[in-house]
GROMACS .gro file of C-alpha atoms in nm:
model
  275
    1MET     CA    1  -0.009   0.015   0.003
    2THR     CA    2   0.158   0.333  -0.096
    3SER     CA    3   0.117   0.581   0.201
    4GLN     CA    4   0.012   0.924   0.083
    5THR     CA    5   0.303   1.092   0.212
    6GLU     CA    6   0.448   0.892  -0.139
    7LYS     CA    7   0.110   1.008  -0.332
    8TYR     CA    8   0.192   1.350  -0.256
    9ALA     CA    9   0.491   1.300  -0.384
   10ALA     CA   10   0.466   1.168  -0.686
   11PHE     CA   11   0.174   1.362  -0.800
   12LYS     CA   12   0.418   1.663  -0.705
   13ALA     CA   13   0.692   1.477  -0.982
   14LEU     CA   14   0.423   1.487  -1.215
   15HIS     CA   15   0.418   1.834  -1.224
   16GLU     CA   16   0.763   1.889  -1.210
   17ALA     CA   17   0.865   1.710  -1.535
   18GLU     CA   18   0.842   1.835  -1.868
   19GLY     CA   19   0.527   1.836  -2.083
   20ALA     CA   20   0.207   1.825  -1.934
   21PHE     CA   21   0.035   1.478  -1.816
   22VAL     CA   22  -0.354   1.395  -1.830
   23MET     CA   23  -0.508   1.294  -1.496
   24PRO     CA   24  -0.853   1.172  -1.574
   25ASN     CA   25  -1.132   1.165  -1.367
   26PRO     CA   26  -1.309   0.899  -1.251
   27TRP     CA   27  -1.657   0.825  -1.090
   28ASP     CA   28  -1.582   0.575  -0.858
   29ALA     CA   29  -1.415   0.239  -0.775
   30GLY     CA   30  -1.438   0.096  -1.067
   31SER     CA   31  -1.371   0.339  -1.336
   32ALA     CA   32  -1.099   0.437  -1.077
   33LYS     CA   33  -0.899   0.082  -1.144
   34MET     CA   34  -0.902   0.104  -1.501
   35LEU     CA   35  -0.764   0.357  -1.560
   36ALA     CA   36  -0.520   0.313  -1.366
   37ASN     CA   37  -0.531  -0.039  -1.531
   38LEU     CA   38  -0.468   0.148  -1.832
   39GLY     CA   39  -0.182   0.362  -1.703
   40PHE     CA   40  -0.240   0.696  -1.577
   41GLY     CA   41  -0.030   0.809  -1.334
   42ALA     CA   42  -0.285   1.041  -1.077
   43LEU     CA   43  -0.689   1.052  -1.124
   44ALA     CA   44  -0.886   1.335  -1.020
   45THR     CA   45  -1.247   1.321  -0.843
   46THR     CA   46  -1.528   1.463  -1.067
   47SER     CA   47  -1.818   1.641  -0.903
   48ALA     CA   48  -2.029   1.606  -1.228
   49GLY     CA   49  -1.976   1.244  -1.289
   50LEU     CA   50  -2.043   1.188  -0.921
   51ALA     CA   51  -2.362   1.382  -0.943
   52PHE     CA   52  -2.470   1.206  -1.265
   53SER     CA   53  -2.425   0.858  -1.084
   54LEU     CA   54  -2.657   0.973  -0.796
   55GLY     CA   55  -2.864   1.110  -1.018
   56LYS     CA   56  -2.865   1.435  -0.911
   57ARG     CA   57  -2.810   1.757  -1.185
   58ASP     CA   58  -2.487   1.888  -1.205
   59SER     CA   59  -2.468   2.219  -0.979
   60ALA     CA   60  -2.356   2.380  -0.744
   61ALA     CA   61  -2.577   2.253  -0.453
   62ALA     CA   62  -2.618   1.930  -0.597
   63LEU     CA   63  -2.348   1.758  -0.379
   64THR     CA   64  -2.287   1.795   0.006
   65ARG     CA   65  -1.968   1.802   0.151
   66ALA     CA   66  -1.983   1.426   0.298
   67GLU     CA   67  -2.082   1.273  -0.042
   68VAL     CA   68  -1.773   1.432  -0.215
   69LEU     CA   69  -1.542   1.314  -0.007
   70GLU     CA   70  -1.728   0.964   0.010
   71ASN     CA   71  -1.657   0.913  -0.309
   72ALA     CA   72  -1.311   1.060  -0.275
   73ARG     CA   73  -1.216   0.819  -0.020
   74ALA     CA   74  -1.326   0.488  -0.259
   75ILE     CA   75  -1.133   0.633  -0.562
   76VAL     CA   76  -0.857   0.707  -0.332
   77GLU     CA   77  -0.868   0.347  -0.164
   78ALA     CA   78  -0.982   0.198  -0.550
   79THR     CA   79  -0.577   0.278  -0.625
   80ASP     CA   80  -0.239   0.324  -0.535
   81LEU     CA   81  -0.217   0.615  -0.782
   82PRO     CA   82  -0.252   1.025  -0.610
   83VAL     CA   83  -0.575   1.176  -0.604
   84SER     CA   84  -0.742   1.515  -0.658
   85ALA     CA   85  -1.061   1.620  -0.548
   86ASP     CA   86  -1.287   1.879  -0.714
   87LEU     CA   87  -1.380   2.044  -0.350
   88GLU     CA   88  -1.598   2.274  -0.552
   89ASN     CA   89  -1.622   2.583  -0.362
   90GLY     CA   90  -1.479   2.483  -0.009
   91PHE     CA   91  -1.894   2.412   0.048
   92GLY     CA   92  -1.936   2.797   0.213
   93ASP     CA   93  -1.859   3.070   0.108
   94LEU     CA   94  -1.604   3.197   0.451
   95PRO     CA   95  -1.257   3.105   0.446
   96GLU     CA   96  -1.339   2.855   0.719
   97ASP     CA   97  -1.550   2.679   0.557
   98CYS     CA   98  -1.235   2.636   0.294
   99VAL     CA   99  -1.024   2.518   0.555
  100LYS     CA  100  -1.244   2.244   0.711
  101THR     CA  101  -1.317   2.176   0.400
  102VAL     CA  102  -0.908   2.125   0.241
  103ARG     CA  103  -0.848   1.940   0.588
  104LEU     CA  104  -1.124   1.700   0.586
  105ALA     CA  105  -1.032   1.610   0.203
  106ALA     CA  106  -0.601   1.556   0.294
  107ALA     CA  107  -0.811   1.331   0.557
  108THR     CA  108  -0.944   1.103   0.357
  109GLY     CA  109  -0.609   1.048   0.211
  110LEU     CA  110  -0.631   1.259  -0.111
  111ALA     CA  111  -0.251   1.380  -0.235
  112GLY     CA  112  -0.478   1.720  -0.349
  113GLY     CA  113  -0.788   1.938  -0.361
  114SER     CA  114  -0.896   2.270  -0.562
  115ILE     CA  115  -1.101   2.540  -0.441
  116GLU     CA  116  -1.308   2.779  -0.713
  117ASP     CA  117  -1.401   3.161  -0.649
  118ALA     CA  118  -1.749   3.047  -0.795
  119THR     CA  119  -1.998   3.123  -0.500
  120GLY     CA  120  -2.235   2.872  -0.660
  121ARG     CA  121  -2.538   3.168  -0.666
  122SER     CA  122  -2.639   3.321  -1.059
  123ASP     CA  123  -2.724   3.693  -0.950
  124ASP     CA  124  -2.380   3.680  -0.833
  125PRO     CA  125  -2.190   3.383  -0.957
  126ILE     CA  126  -1.804   3.539  -0.896
  127TYR     CA  127  -1.631   3.592  -0.574
  128ALA     CA  128  -1.514   3.936  -0.487
  129PHE     CA  129  -1.107   3.968  -0.545
  130GLU     CA  130  -1.080   4.028  -0.215
  131PRO     CA  131  -1.229   3.735  -0.068
  132ALA     CA  132  -1.148   3.543  -0.283
  133VAL     CA  133  -0.802   3.509  -0.252
  134GLU     CA  134  -0.814   3.551   0.122
  135ARG     CA  135  -0.990   3.211   0.056
  136VAL     CA  136  -0.699   3.039  -0.155
  137ARG     CA  137  -0.510   3.189   0.121
  138ALA     CA  138  -0.696   3.049   0.423
  139ALA     CA  139  -0.680   2.698   0.228
  140ALA     CA  140  -0.326   2.717   0.188
  141GLU     CA  141  -0.209   2.750   0.534
  142ALA     CA  142  -0.460   2.516   0.642
  143VAL     CA  143  -0.196   2.253   0.430
  144ARG     CA  144   0.078   2.372   0.442
  145ASP     CA  145   0.269   2.135   0.609
  146LEU     CA  146   0.015   1.833   0.501
  147PRO     CA  147   0.118   1.628   0.201
  148PHE     CA  148  -0.145   1.763  -0.028
  149LEU     CA  149  -0.119   2.032  -0.338
  150LEU     CA  150  -0.364   2.295  -0.366
  151THR     CA  151  -0.534   2.421  -0.655
  152ALA     CA  152  -0.733   2.743  -0.725
  153ARG     CA  153  -0.980   2.815  -0.973
  154ALA     CA  154  -1.042   3.119  -1.102
  155GLU     CA  155  -1.429   3.072  -1.277
  156ASN     CA  156  -1.488   3.342  -1.496
  157PHE     CA  157  -1.509   3.177  -1.783
  158LEU     CA  158  -1.739   2.912  -1.683
  159TRP     CA  159  -1.949   3.234  -1.598
  160GLY     CA  160  -2.023   3.400  -1.870
  161ARG     CA  161  -1.799   3.704  -1.755
  162PRO     CA  162  -1.492   3.597  -2.030
  163ASP     CA  163  -1.210   3.874  -1.839
  164LEU     CA  164  -0.874   3.719  -1.889
  165ASP     CA  165  -0.729   4.006  -1.769
  166ASP     CA  166  -0.871   3.961  -1.430
  167THR     CA  167  -0.904   3.550  -1.463
  168ILE     CA  168  -0.463   3.605  -1.453
  169LYS     CA  169  -0.480   3.893  -1.201
  170ARG     CA  170  -0.686   3.647  -0.957
  171LEU     CA  171  -0.442   3.300  -1.063
  172GLN     CA  172  -0.156   3.546  -0.971
  173ALA     CA  173  -0.260   3.661  -0.659
  174PHE     CA  174  -0.405   3.269  -0.599
  175GLU     CA  175  -0.007   3.169  -0.667
  176ARG     CA  176   0.096   3.449  -0.435
  177ALA     CA  177  -0.128   3.310  -0.154
  178GLY     CA  178   0.008   2.991  -0.177
  179ALA     CA  179  -0.147   2.782  -0.446
  180ASP     CA  180   0.061   2.498  -0.574
  181VAL     CA  181  -0.148   2.453  -0.909
  182LEU     CA  182  -0.378   2.707  -1.071
  183TYR     CA  183  -0.686   2.660  -1.293
  184ALA     CA  184  -0.868   2.870  -1.537
  185PRO     CA  185  -1.149   2.604  -1.703
  186GLY     CA  186  -1.337   2.768  -2.006
  187LEU     CA  187  -1.068   2.941  -2.164
  188PRO     CA  188  -1.146   3.021  -2.545
  189ASP     CA  189  -0.840   2.933  -2.763
  190LEU     CA  190  -0.469   2.813  -2.724
  191ASP     CA  191  -0.342   3.217  -2.744
  192ALA     CA  192  -0.557   3.213  -2.378
  193ILE     CA  193  -0.370   2.959  -2.247
  194LYS     CA  194  -0.071   3.045  -2.342
  195THR     CA  195  -0.123   3.421  -2.219
  196VAL     CA  196  -0.253   3.219  -1.871
  197CYS     CA  197   0.069   2.995  -1.859
  198ASP     CA  198   0.315   3.305  -1.931
  199ALA     CA  199   0.141   3.519  -1.674
  200VAL     CA  200   0.229   3.215  -1.362
  201SER     CA  201   0.513   3.049  -1.251
  202LYS     CA  202   0.287   2.749  -1.102
  203PRO     CA  203   0.183   2.467  -1.293
  204VAL     CA  204  -0.165   2.500  -1.486
  205ASN     CA  205  -0.421   2.255  -1.540
  206VAL     CA  206  -0.635   2.280  -1.868
  207VAL     CA  207  -0.969   2.080  -1.845
  208MET     CA  208  -1.036   1.915  -2.213
  209GLY     CA  209  -1.380   1.674  -2.305
  210LEU     CA  210  -1.619   1.978  -2.221
  211SER     CA  211  -1.802   2.203  -2.484
  212GLY     CA  212  -1.571   2.395  -2.699
  213PRO     CA  213  -1.252   2.361  -2.856
  214VAL     CA  214  -1.012   2.048  -2.819
  215PHE     CA  215  -0.623   2.044  -2.822
  216SER     CA  216  -0.440   1.786  -2.852
  217VAL     CA  217  -0.181   1.695  -2.539
  218ASP     CA  218   0.118   1.791  -2.747
  219ALA     CA  219  -0.026   2.158  -2.833
  220LEU     CA  220  -0.129   2.190  -2.469
  221SER     CA  221   0.251   2.155  -2.345
  222ARG     CA  222   0.380   2.362  -2.609
  223ALA     CA  223   0.105   2.677  -2.452
  224GLY     CA  224   0.283   2.564  -2.127
  225VAL     CA  225  -0.002   2.382  -2.003
  226ARG     CA  226   0.166   2.099  -1.687
  227ARG     CA  227  -0.159   1.946  -1.609
  228VAL     CA  228  -0.492   1.799  -1.851
  229SER     CA  229  -0.819   1.711  -1.693
  230VAL     CA  230  -1.131   1.588  -1.839
  231GLY     CA  231  -1.370   1.682  -1.610
  232GLY     CA  232  -1.685   1.487  -1.613
  233SER     CA  233  -1.619   1.389  -2.003
  234PHE     CA  234  -1.602   1.055  -1.921
  235ALA     CA  235  -1.886   0.988  -1.707
  236ARG     CA  236  -2.076   1.167  -2.004
  237ALA     CA  237  -1.919   0.871  -2.272
  238ALA     CA  238  -2.035   0.651  -2.034
  239LEU     CA  239  -2.398   0.738  -2.010
  240GLY     CA  240  -2.386   0.830  -2.384
  241ALA     CA  241  -2.254   0.446  -2.508
  242LEU     CA  242  -2.532   0.337  -2.196
  243ARG     CA  243  -2.792   0.540  -2.397
  244GLN     CA  244  -2.712   0.462  -2.768
  245ALA     CA  245  -2.760   0.098  -2.641
  246ALA     CA  246  -3.071   0.107  -2.428
  247GLU     CA  247  -3.220   0.312  -2.747
  248GLU     CA  248  -3.160   0.044  -2.988
  249VAL     CA  249  -3.311  -0.208  -2.793
  250LEU     CA  250  -3.617  -0.007  -2.667
  251ASN     CA  251  -3.640   0.096  -3.007
  252GLU     CA  252  -3.557  -0.102  -3.253
  253GLY     CA  253  -3.562  -0.452  -3.070
  254THR     CA  254  -3.168  -0.534  -3.138
  255PHE     CA  255  -2.893  -0.553  -2.928
  256THR     CA  256  -2.586  -0.537  -3.182
  257TYR     CA  257  -2.458  -0.272  -2.930
  258SER     CA  258  -2.294  -0.594  -2.737
  259ARG     CA  259  -2.058  -0.599  -3.036
  260SER     CA  260  -1.792  -0.319  -2.911
  261ALA     CA  261  -1.869  -0.358  -2.535
  262LEU     CA  262  -1.513  -0.467  -2.332
  263PRO     CA  263  -1.584  -0.822  -2.328
  264ASP     CA  264  -1.661  -0.933  -1.963
  265ALA     CA  265  -1.305  -1.095  -1.861
  266GLU     CA  266  -1.177  -0.743  -1.973
  267ALA     CA  267  -1.411  -0.545  -1.795
  268ALA     CA  268  -1.329  -0.792  -1.528
  269ARG     CA  269  -0.943  -0.712  -1.568
  270LEU     CA  270  -0.950  -0.423  -1.623
  271THR     CA  271  -1.143  -0.299  -1.273
  272ALA     CA  272  -0.980  -0.533  -1.084
  273ASP     CA  273  -0.628  -0.461  -0.821
  274ARG     CA  274  -0.332  -0.401  -1.032
  275ARG     CA  275  -0.107  -0.610  -0.886
   0.00000   0.00000   0.00000
C-alpha cells in the first residue's frame, strides 16, 4: 500500500516533469481502477460524474461535502495512484469553510484538491477579488504542512464573464496566496491558455473534453500547460454509450451494441486491483 506522503511526492513530481500529463476523472472505484490499469499516473474526482451517478443535477448545490468526500475516499482506496478532488467552492463562503474542507480532504488520503472562486449563485456568480484571494490563502495555510497539493480555480469563463485580465489577476493573486496549481476552466483558445501560462510561475491545469475547442496534449504542452483533466466528460461518454445501447433495444429491438461492449473477462481485468 502506497502511503499518502508517497502519493503526494509522486503527484508533485508529475507537475515538475517536462511537458503536460493527463489526469483523468473517474466517478467511482471501478472507473478509477480501470483508469489506473490503463496506465494513467494520477486521478481526480469529478463532481459532475458523481452527480450523474447519484441521479442528481450537476450544480453547485447538488452535492454535499460528505458525499464528495465519501466518493473521494472510495477512489483513493481503489488504487495506489495520487488522487486530487474537486472540492467545489469549499462548501461555504467563508475562509473557515475552505479550511475545514481541505483538512477533511487531506484526512481522506487525497494528495490534493481544488477550491474555486464561484459562489454557486447565478445572480452573483463569482466572489469579489479580495474574499476570493483570502479563501485561497486560508486553504493554503491549512494544508501547508500536509502532503496535499492545492489547486486554485478562477471560474470567470464558466460563468459568462470572459475577462482574461481579471482571470490572470486572480490566478497571480492565488499563486501569491500559496496555491500550488492554477486553473481557469473554459479558456477559449490556445492563445488565451498560453497567455495564462506565461503570466504565472506555478503549474497550470486545463480541462479538455467539455464543450468548446479541443486541443491535443502536445499542443497544450507547447502552450505551457502542465496538467490536463477531463472533468465529467469520461462519465458522459459512458452515459452516452449506455443511452445508445438502451435506445437500440427500446426502439429497434436489436442488440448489436454488444459487439462494441467490453468482453466480461476484459472488464473484470480492468476493474481488478493492480498486481
